[in-house]
Amino acid sequence: MTERRWSGSVQLKAERSLLENNLHQFIKALAKEADVNGKMSRFPYSKYSLFETACKTPGRAKFIAACLQRGAFVTQKNPYTNEYPIHLAALSFDCENLSELLSTLRIQVDQKYEDRTTLYLLFEQIDSDNWKHVFECVKLLLKYDANINATDENSVSPIALLVTAGYDGWRKEILEYCLQNYSVNVDYRRQQARKAIVKNFPGTDIPIYDMEKVTVDVLRNKLNVETEDEFLAAYEKYCQQNNDHVPPEEKRAELLSVAVYRAKLTAAQKLVDGQIVEGKFTGNPKLLSGLLAKCCSRGNVQMLEWLLQIIPDDAVALINEDPLLSLLVKQIDVYKDKNKCPYFRSMGILLNDPRLEVDKIDVKKCTAMHYAVQYKIDHAQELLLDEGAYIWGENIFGDLPISEMDSSLLEKHLDSCVMNNDRKPGDEDYEVRISFANFIPPAHMPNSEDEMRPIFRISPGAYLLSMENLMELLLIGGYVAVLAHESADETWSMVLVGVLLLLGVELTLQFGMLPVNSIATNMVMLKTVTKNFLTSLSLYSIILAAFTLSFYTVFKMKVNAQLRETNRPEQAAVHNQDIEDEHLFKNFGDIQLALIKTTVMFTGEFDAADLPYKSFWPIYVLFLLFLFSVTIVINNLINGLAVSDTTTIQAESELVGITEMVSSICRYEKAQEGFEFIHST
């Protein structure tokens, strides 16, 4: 415990001394093993280490030197901001901080942060207030061979940033220094910087350079904003400058991605030229990763055809790396002529490739058919149906493509799935052939899942989720109990009654599984009305409970008032005996009987003459409220819902019958699969 508190206090002392610019205390804390790579505890420095905070704080050059001697991580980026120490030191606008960091041999002066070099970041931050400090940092970076022509992802160079932002005198000073001392390329993005120099700084001498050093940034700029011929010339020059070596694979993958995105087929072919053998790509498959998705997103038909041609025949995983058909369907304009739509043409090209997985799902578990149905793109649906797209796949929302598909379109396709063998119906070899391609689950479903499915179906948890299965278990248990023990006890008689009731319900349900439309329709009406009635009753049961307690309370008040009037114990005893002798169901003196009587009155079965409202007026008011709100309104409402349910089911009786038949078949199939699995094991 002592050592842990001491270590923590040393780290805090190091932080405090750094922020207070106390070098002596800082060195003492480091001597006591304060961690220079440890995370700061104070806001707003809590995302940075002790060393990174020293780099980003002006006037901390000696602190940086002390951290370097203690093993500071110079080439490791911050896990929260992705910045490297050199970026932090440069953005402190302190030349001494930057100089101390650049003195180490491990530093990479052109290390990029969000596709921008350190020098580029300085040119982004420069303004009229800080330009002198930033200029000194720029000079220092250039002295350490920083690339002044390194562009960002949009091919904008640092000089272009400087000269397009204004025509201040200090901008011209920095510009002239760079032009006179370094080979500055002012012709990126169709001479963007050159045009700005001529406009904002007329008369500035722009040296003519033969830009001998062709870098990957130059090649990327050629792909982004210039012609393919210019790129090809620059690429040849790059190879000459590097002893006929092509760019590294990582850089080549980046250039290839840009070429595909910009639809520059010749440039893309040049980048993989040395790795094509007999028309197939033989290099690292990662070089082609993600390119098909870019083609689909841009609707580049020629590039897509070329990529599918060079990808090896066994590279099925590379073809199905992304849900390509889904990407295309989402780009299709439903109002555009399908013959002129590049995305629809790309769909046809992909579907002609046998390696493509038609039912590839995305993160939402949606297939291309899901999106075609969602966006109501009929010609895309027809194309996918013809290729055997699965129409029963669920996405994460439980939606099926077939549920929202146009019925006439589906009917037309299903009709086309029924064919014959070109013989006459009377011939002996006449055959009717039916294609079930759209009903077969896709190949991406693992076999292990299919094999394990019977286990899930017969597992106790899944089995007990079914009300019918639970009722069958209770029925079996009741059978065993009745047969094992015979008794005249009243409780045991109730068990027998329960078994008889369950048996009646079970026989009714089994009878409802017969393949007859009328029987299936009546069973569905019974289940639906029962379910909806119980649902409605559970909602209105609060009102019934309120009336039950009200009747019980009012009746008790009347009885208590009568007892107070008599005030004679013997008469009260006689009165209680009279109540017991009367028909108890006509009174509300007991809470259980009050609940039952109120429920019976809810159905409209009550005798108003038996209610003692003439002798006690609150009963009269309560009875009228009950009559209106419960017997008239709620009762008729529930009856109306039941009638509407039965009318709807009868209108779809044929569909209901087919649905129930399919459900019964599926149930028996599941049971059969379960038994087959048990038998096989």
PDB file of N, CA and C in Angstrom, residues 11 51 61 121 146 187 209 229 339 351 355 374 428 431 488 491 496 520 524 537 564 576 605 650 672:
ATOM      1  N   GLN A  11       3.876  10.434  -9.691  1.00  0.00           N
ATOM      2  CA  GLN A  11       3.294  10.758 -10.983  1.00  0.00           C
ATOM      3  C   GLN A  11       2.583  12.109 -10.946  1.00  0.00           C
ATOM      4  N   PHE A  51       4.613  12.691 -21.626  1.00  0.00           N
ATOM      5  CA  PHE A  51       5.499  13.098 -22.712  1.00  0.00           C
ATOM      6  C   PHE A  51       4.734  13.870 -23.786  1.00  0.00           C
ATOM      7  N   ALA A  61      10.895  22.404 -24.128  1.00  0.00           N
ATOM      8  CA  ALA A  61      11.918  21.661 -24.870  1.00  0.00           C
ATOM      9  C   ALA A  61      12.771  20.806 -23.943  1.00  0.00           C
ATOM     10  N   LEU A 121      -0.122  20.263 -41.642  1.00  0.00           N
ATOM     11  CA  LEU A 121      -0.876  20.745 -40.490  1.00  0.00           C
ATOM     12  C   LEU A 121      -0.481  22.175 -40.119  1.00  0.00           C
ATOM     13  N   ALA A 146      11.418  17.463 -44.844  1.00  0.00           N
ATOM     14  CA  ALA A 146       9.972  17.288 -44.945  1.00  0.00           C
ATOM     15  C   ALA A 146       9.545  17.513 -46.394  1.00  0.00           C
ATOM     16  N   ASP A 187       1.622  22.733 -59.572  1.00  0.00           N
ATOM     17  CA  ASP A 187       0.724  22.351 -60.651  1.00  0.00           C
ATOM     18  C   ASP A 187      -0.269  21.246 -60.260  1.00  0.00           C
ATOM     19  N   TYR A 209      10.845  23.720 -62.657  1.00  0.00           N
ATOM     20  CA  TYR A 209      11.485  22.504 -62.154  1.00  0.00           C
ATOM     21  C   TYR A 209      11.098  21.324 -63.026  1.00  0.00           C
ATOM     22  N   ASP A 229      -3.283   9.316 -69.251  1.00  0.00           N
ATOM     23  CA  ASP A 229      -1.989   9.386 -69.933  1.00  0.00           C
ATOM     24  C   ASP A 229      -0.941  10.051 -69.038  1.00  0.00           C
ATOM     25  N   ASN A 339     -32.676  -0.365 -68.981  1.00  0.00           N
ATOM     26  CA  ASN A 339     -31.650  -0.637 -69.985  1.00  0.00           C
ATOM     27  C   ASN A 339     -30.560   0.434 -70.004  1.00  0.00           C
ATOM     28  N   LEU A 351     -24.822 -11.424 -61.543  1.00  0.00           N
ATOM     29  CA  LEU A 351     -25.640 -12.634 -61.455  1.00  0.00           C
ATOM     30  C   LEU A 351     -25.233 -13.679 -62.475  1.00  0.00           C
ATOM     31  N   ARG A 355     -19.861 -17.599 -59.126  1.00  0.00           N
ATOM     32  CA  ARG A 355     -19.234 -17.499 -57.816  1.00  0.00           C
ATOM     33  C   ARG A 355     -20.007 -16.587 -56.862  1.00  0.00           C
ATOM     34  N   GLN A 374     -38.417  -3.483 -50.690  1.00  0.00           N
ATOM     35  CA  GLN A 374     -38.608  -2.259 -49.905  1.00  0.00           C
ATOM     36  C   GLN A 374     -38.744  -1.027 -50.792  1.00  0.00           C
ATOM     37  N   GLU A 428     -47.297 -40.816 -72.282  1.00  0.00           N
ATOM     38  CA  GLU A 428     -46.881 -41.521 -71.077  1.00  0.00           C
ATOM     39  C   GLU A 428     -45.691 -40.860 -70.389  1.00  0.00           C
ATOM     40  N   GLU A 431     -44.347 -34.949 -68.265  1.00  0.00           N
ATOM     41  CA  GLU A 431     -43.897 -34.577 -66.916  1.00  0.00           C
ATOM     42  C   GLU A 431     -44.186 -33.095 -66.664  1.00  0.00           C
ATOM     43  N   ALA A 488     -62.145 -40.304  -2.609  1.00  0.00           N
ATOM     44  CA  ALA A 488     -63.428 -39.581  -2.654  1.00  0.00           C
ATOM     45  C   ALA A 488     -63.276 -38.178  -2.096  1.00  0.00           C
ATOM     46  N   THR A 491     -60.915 -32.425  -2.827  1.00  0.00           N
ATOM     47  CA  THR A 491     -59.770 -31.876  -3.569  1.00  0.00           C
ATOM     48  C   THR A 491     -59.372 -32.808  -4.705  1.00  0.00           C
ATOM     49  N   LEU A 496     -59.646 -34.540 -10.851  1.00  0.00           N
ATOM     50  CA  LEU A 496     -60.307 -35.300 -11.904  1.00  0.00           C
ATOM     51  C   LEU A 496     -61.070 -34.374 -12.856  1.00  0.00           C
ATOM     52  N   ALA A 520     -60.716 -25.765 -39.784  1.00  0.00           N
ATOM     53  CA  ALA A 520     -59.567 -24.896 -39.489  1.00  0.00           C
ATOM     54  C   ALA A 520     -60.025 -23.468 -39.248  1.00  0.00           C
ATOM     55  N   VAL A 524     -59.557 -21.326 -35.765  1.00  0.00           N
ATOM     56  CA  VAL A 524     -58.852 -20.042 -35.721  1.00  0.00           C
ATOM     57  C   VAL A 524     -59.754 -18.975 -35.117  1.00  0.00           C
ATOM     58  N   LEU A 537     -60.575  -8.016 -21.695  1.00  0.00           N
ATOM     59  CA  LEU A 537     -61.067  -8.155 -20.331  1.00  0.00           C
ATOM     60  C   LEU A 537     -59.988  -7.800 -19.307  1.00  0.00           C
ATOM     61  N   ARG A 564     -76.629  -0.544  13.875  1.00  0.00           N
ATOM     62  CA  ARG A 564     -76.599   0.601  14.806  1.00  0.00           C
ATOM     63  C   ARG A 564     -78.024   0.990  15.238  1.00  0.00           C
ATOM     64  N   ASN A 576     -77.890 -11.748  11.534  1.00  0.00           N
ATOM     65  CA  ASN A 576     -76.806 -12.458  10.818  1.00  0.00           C
ATOM     66  C   ASN A 576     -77.249 -13.855  10.410  1.00  0.00           C
ATOM     67  N   GLU A 605     -76.605 -10.862 -16.754  1.00  0.00           N
ATOM     68  CA  GLU A 605     -77.443 -11.786 -15.986  1.00  0.00           C
ATOM     69  C   GLU A 605     -77.564 -11.272 -14.545  1.00  0.00           C
ATOM     70  N   GLN A 650     -63.539 -15.180 -41.569  1.00  0.00           N
ATOM     71  CA  GLN A 650     -64.396 -15.833 -42.556  1.00  0.00           C
ATOM     72  C   GLN A 650     -64.137 -15.321 -43.966  1.00  0.00           C
ATOM     73  N   GLN A 672     -40.647 -34.812 -36.436  1.00  0.00           N
ATOM     74  CA  GLN A 672     -39.937 -35.878 -37.138  1.00  0.00           C
ATOM     75  C   GLN A 672     -38.430 -35.628 -37.129  1.00  0.00           C
TER      76      GLN A 672
END
